[in-house]
Coordinates of N, CA and C in Angstrom, one line a residue:
M797 N 0.8 -1.2 0.0 CA 0.0 0.0 0.0 C 0.9 1.2 0.0
A798 N 0.5 2.2 -0.7 CA 1.3 3.5 -0.8 C 1.3 4.2 0.5
D799 N 2.4 4.9 0.7 CA 2.6 5.6 2.0 C 2.1 7.1 1.8
H800 N 1.7 7.4 0.6 CA 1.2 8.8 0.4 C 0.1 8.8 -0.7
A801 N -0.8 9.8 -0.6 CA -1.8 9.9 -1.6 C -1.3 10.8 -2.8
V802 N -1.8 10.5 -3.9 CA -1.5 11.3 -5.1 C -2.3 12.6 -5.1
P803 N -1.7 13.8 -5.1 CA -2.4 15.0 -5.1 C -3.3 15.1 -6.3
H804 N -4.5 15.8 -6.2 CA -5.4 16.0 -7.3 C -5.6 17.5 -7.4
F805 N -5.6 18.0 -8.7 CA -5.8 19.4 -8.9 C -6.9 19.6 -10.0
H806 N -7.6 20.7 -10.0 CA -8.6 21.0 -11.0 C -8.4 22.4 -11.5
N807 N -9.1 22.7 -12.6 CA -9.0 24.0 -13.2 C -10.4 24.5 -13.5
E808 N -11.3 24.4 -12.5 CA -12.6 24.9 -12.7 C -12.7 26.4 -12.9
P809 N -11.8 27.2 -12.3 CA -11.8 28.7 -12.6 C -11.3 29.0 -14.0
G810 N -10.7 28.1 -14.7 CA -10.2 28.4 -16.1 C -8.9 29.2 -16.1
E811 N -8.0 28.9 -15.2 CA -6.7 29.6 -15.1 C -5.9 29.2 -16.3
A812 N -5.0 30.2 -16.8 CA -4.1 29.9 -17.9 C -3.0 29.0 -17.4
V813 N -2.5 29.1 -16.2 CA -1.4 28.3 -15.6 C -1.8 28.1 -14.1
I814 N -1.5 26.8 -13.7 CA -1.6 26.5 -12.3 C -0.3 26.0 -11.8
D815 N 0.2 26.6 -10.8 CA 1.5 26.2 -10.1 C 1.1 25.2 -9.1
V816 N 1.9 24.1 -9.1 CA 1.7 23.0 -8.1 C 2.9 22.6 -7.4
G817 N 2.8 22.0 -6.3 CA 4.0 21.6 -5.5 C 4.4 20.1 -5.6
S818 N 3.9 19.5 -6.6 CA 4.2 18.1 -6.9 C 4.4 17.9 -8.4
K819 N 5.4 17.0 -8.7 CA 5.6 16.7 -10.1 C 4.8 15.5 -10.6
E820 N 4.2 14.8 -9.7 CA 3.3 13.7 -10.0 C 1.9 14.0 -9.3
F821 N 0.9 14.0 -10.1 CA -0.4 14.3 -9.6 C -1.5 13.9 -10.6
M822 N -2.8 14.0 -10.2 CA -3.9 13.8 -11.0 C -4.6 15.1 -11.4
C823 N -4.9 15.3 -12.7 CA -5.7 16.4 -13.1 C -7.1 15.9 -13.3
I824 N -8.1 16.6 -12.7 CA -9.5 16.1 -12.8 C -10.3 17.1 -13.6
G825 N -9.7 18.2 -14.2 CA -10.4 19.1 -15.0 C -11.2 20.1 -14.2
A826 N -12.4 19.7 -13.8 CA -13.3 20.5 -12.9 C -13.6 19.7 -11.7
R827 N -14.2 20.4 -10.7 CA -14.6 19.6 -9.5 C -15.8 18.7 -9.8
P828 N -15.9 17.5 -9.2 CA -17.1 16.7 -9.4 C -18.4 17.4 -9.1
P829 N -19.4 17.2 -9.8 CA -19.6 16.0 -10.7 C -19.2 16.4 -12.2
F830 N -18.5 17.5 -12.4 CA -18.2 17.9 -13.8 C -16.8 17.6 -14.2
D831 N -16.1 16.7 -13.4 CA -14.7 16.4 -13.7 C -14.6 15.5 -14.9
H832 N -13.4 15.6 -15.5 CA -13.1 14.7 -16.6 C -12.4 13.5 -16.1
P833 N -12.1 12.4 -16.9 CA -11.4 11.3 -16.3 C -10.1 11.8 -15.7
H834 N -9.8 11.2 -14.5 CA -8.7 11.6 -13.7 C -7.4 11.2 -14.5
I835 N -6.6 12.1 -14.9 CA -5.4 11.9 -15.7 C -4.2 12.0 -14.9
F836 N -3.4 11.0 -14.8 CA -2.1 11.0 -14.1 C -1.1 11.8 -14.9
C837 N -0.5 12.8 -14.3 CA 0.5 13.7 -14.9 C 1.8 13.5 -14.2
D838 N 2.9 13.2 -14.9 CA 4.2 13.0 -14.4 C 5.2 13.9 -15.1
M839 N 5.7 14.9 -14.5 CA 6.6 15.9 -15.1 C 8.0 15.3 -15.4
G840 N 8.3 14.3 -14.7 CA 9.7 13.7 -14.8 C 10.7 14.8 -14.5
D841 N 11.7 15.0 -15.5 CA 12.7 16.0 -15.3 C 12.3 17.4 -15.7
D842 N 11.1 17.5 -16.3 CA 10.6 18.8 -16.7 C 10.0 19.6 -15.5
N843 N 9.7 20.8 -15.7 CA 9.1 21.6 -14.6 C 7.6 22.1 -15.0
E844 N 7.1 21.6 -16.1 CA 5.8 21.9 -16.5 C 5.2 20.7 -17.4
I845 N 3.9 20.7 -17.4 CA 3.2 19.6 -18.2 C 1.8 20.1 -18.5
I846 N 1.3 19.7 -19.7 CA 0.0 20.1 -20.1 C -0.9 18.8 -20.0
C847 N -2.0 18.9 -19.3 CA -3.0 17.8 -19.2 C -3.4 17.5 -20.7
E848 N -3.3 16.2 -21.0 CA -3.7 15.8 -22.4 C -5.2 15.8 -22.6
Y849 N -5.9 15.9 -21.5 CA -7.4 15.9 -21.6 C -8.0 17.3 -21.7
C850 N -7.6 18.2 -20.8 CA -8.2 19.5 -20.8 C -7.3 20.6 -21.2
S851 N -6.0 20.3 -21.5 CA -5.0 21.3 -21.9 C -4.6 22.3 -20.9
T852 N -4.8 22.0 -19.6 CA -4.4 22.9 -18.6 C -2.8 22.8 -18.4
L853 N -2.2 24.0 -18.3 CA -0.7 24.0 -18.1 C -0.4 24.0 -16.6
F854 N 0.3 23.0 -16.2 CA 0.7 22.9 -14.8 C 2.2 23.2 -14.7
R855 N 2.6 24.0 -13.7 CA 4.0 24.3 -13.6 C 4.4 24.0 -12.2
Y856 N 5.5 23.3 -12.0 CA 6.1 22.9 -10.7 C 6.7 24.1 -10.0
D857 N 6.3 24.2 -8.7 CA 6.9 25.3 -7.9 C 7.4 24.6 -6.6
P858 N 8.7 24.4 -6.4 CA 9.2 23.7 -5.2 C 8.9 24.4 -3.9
T859 N 8.5 25.6 -3.9 CA 8.2 26.4 -2.7 C 6.8 26.0 -2.2
L860 N 6.0 25.4 -3.0 CA 4.7 24.9 -2.5 C 4.7 23.6 -1.9
G861 N 3.8 23.3 -1.0 CA 3.7 21.9 -0.4 C 3.2 21.0 -1.5
A862 N 3.3 19.7 -1.3 CA 3.0 18.7 -2.3 C 1.5 18.7 -2.7
T863 N 0.6 19.1 -1.9 CA -0.8 19.2 -2.2 C -1.3 20.6 -2.5
A864 N -0.3 21.6 -2.5 CA -0.7 23.0 -2.6 C -0.7 23.4 -4.1
S865 N -1.5 24.4 -4.4 CA -1.5 25.0 -5.7 C -1.6 26.5 -5.6
R866 N -1.3 27.1 -6.7 CA -1.4 28.6 -6.9 C -2.1 28.8 -8.2
P867 N -3.4 29.3 -8.2 CA -4.2 29.7 -7.1 C -4.6 28.6 -6.2
A868 N -4.7 28.9 -4.9 CA -4.9 27.9 -3.8 C -6.2 27.1 -4.1
G869 N -7.2 27.7 -4.7 CA -8.5 27.0 -4.9 C -8.4 25.9 -5.9
C870 N -7.3 25.6 -6.5 CA -7.2 24.5 -7.5 C -6.8 23.2 -7.0
S871 N -6.6 23.1 -5.7 CA -6.3 21.8 -5.1 C -7.6 21.1 -4.7
W872 N -7.7 19.8 -4.8 CA -8.9 19.1 -4.5 C -8.6 17.8 -3.8
M873 N -9.4 17.6 -2.7 CA -9.3 16.3 -2.0 C -10.7 15.7 -1.9
D874 N -10.7 14.4 -2.3 CA -11.9 13.6 -2.3 C -12.4 13.5 -0.8
P875 N -13.6 14.1 -0.6 CA -14.1 14.0 0.8 C -14.3 12.6 1.4
Q876 N -14.4 11.6 0.5 CA -14.5 10.2 1.0 C -13.2 9.7 1.4
A877 N -12.1 10.3 0.9 CA -10.7 9.9 1.3 C -10.3 10.4 2.6
A878 N -10.9 11.5 3.1 CA -10.5 12.2 4.3 C -10.9 11.4 5.5

């Protein structure tokens, strides 16, 4: 079993760029129930990635916590997982 959860981020506000504190995460598009299929994004050695489903540009910011985003409202946690 994994020792950490994979962070989830959304772009419901329609931001041009979302800064995130993790290089591996799930993009869900918008918040449920309007989310798209949850897409696993892995930046690898890069510092940005575009979600292949919704075309949101995510940029890695090492000053943010692993589950944090800028704008802050773009982080999402499944209430059932809490």
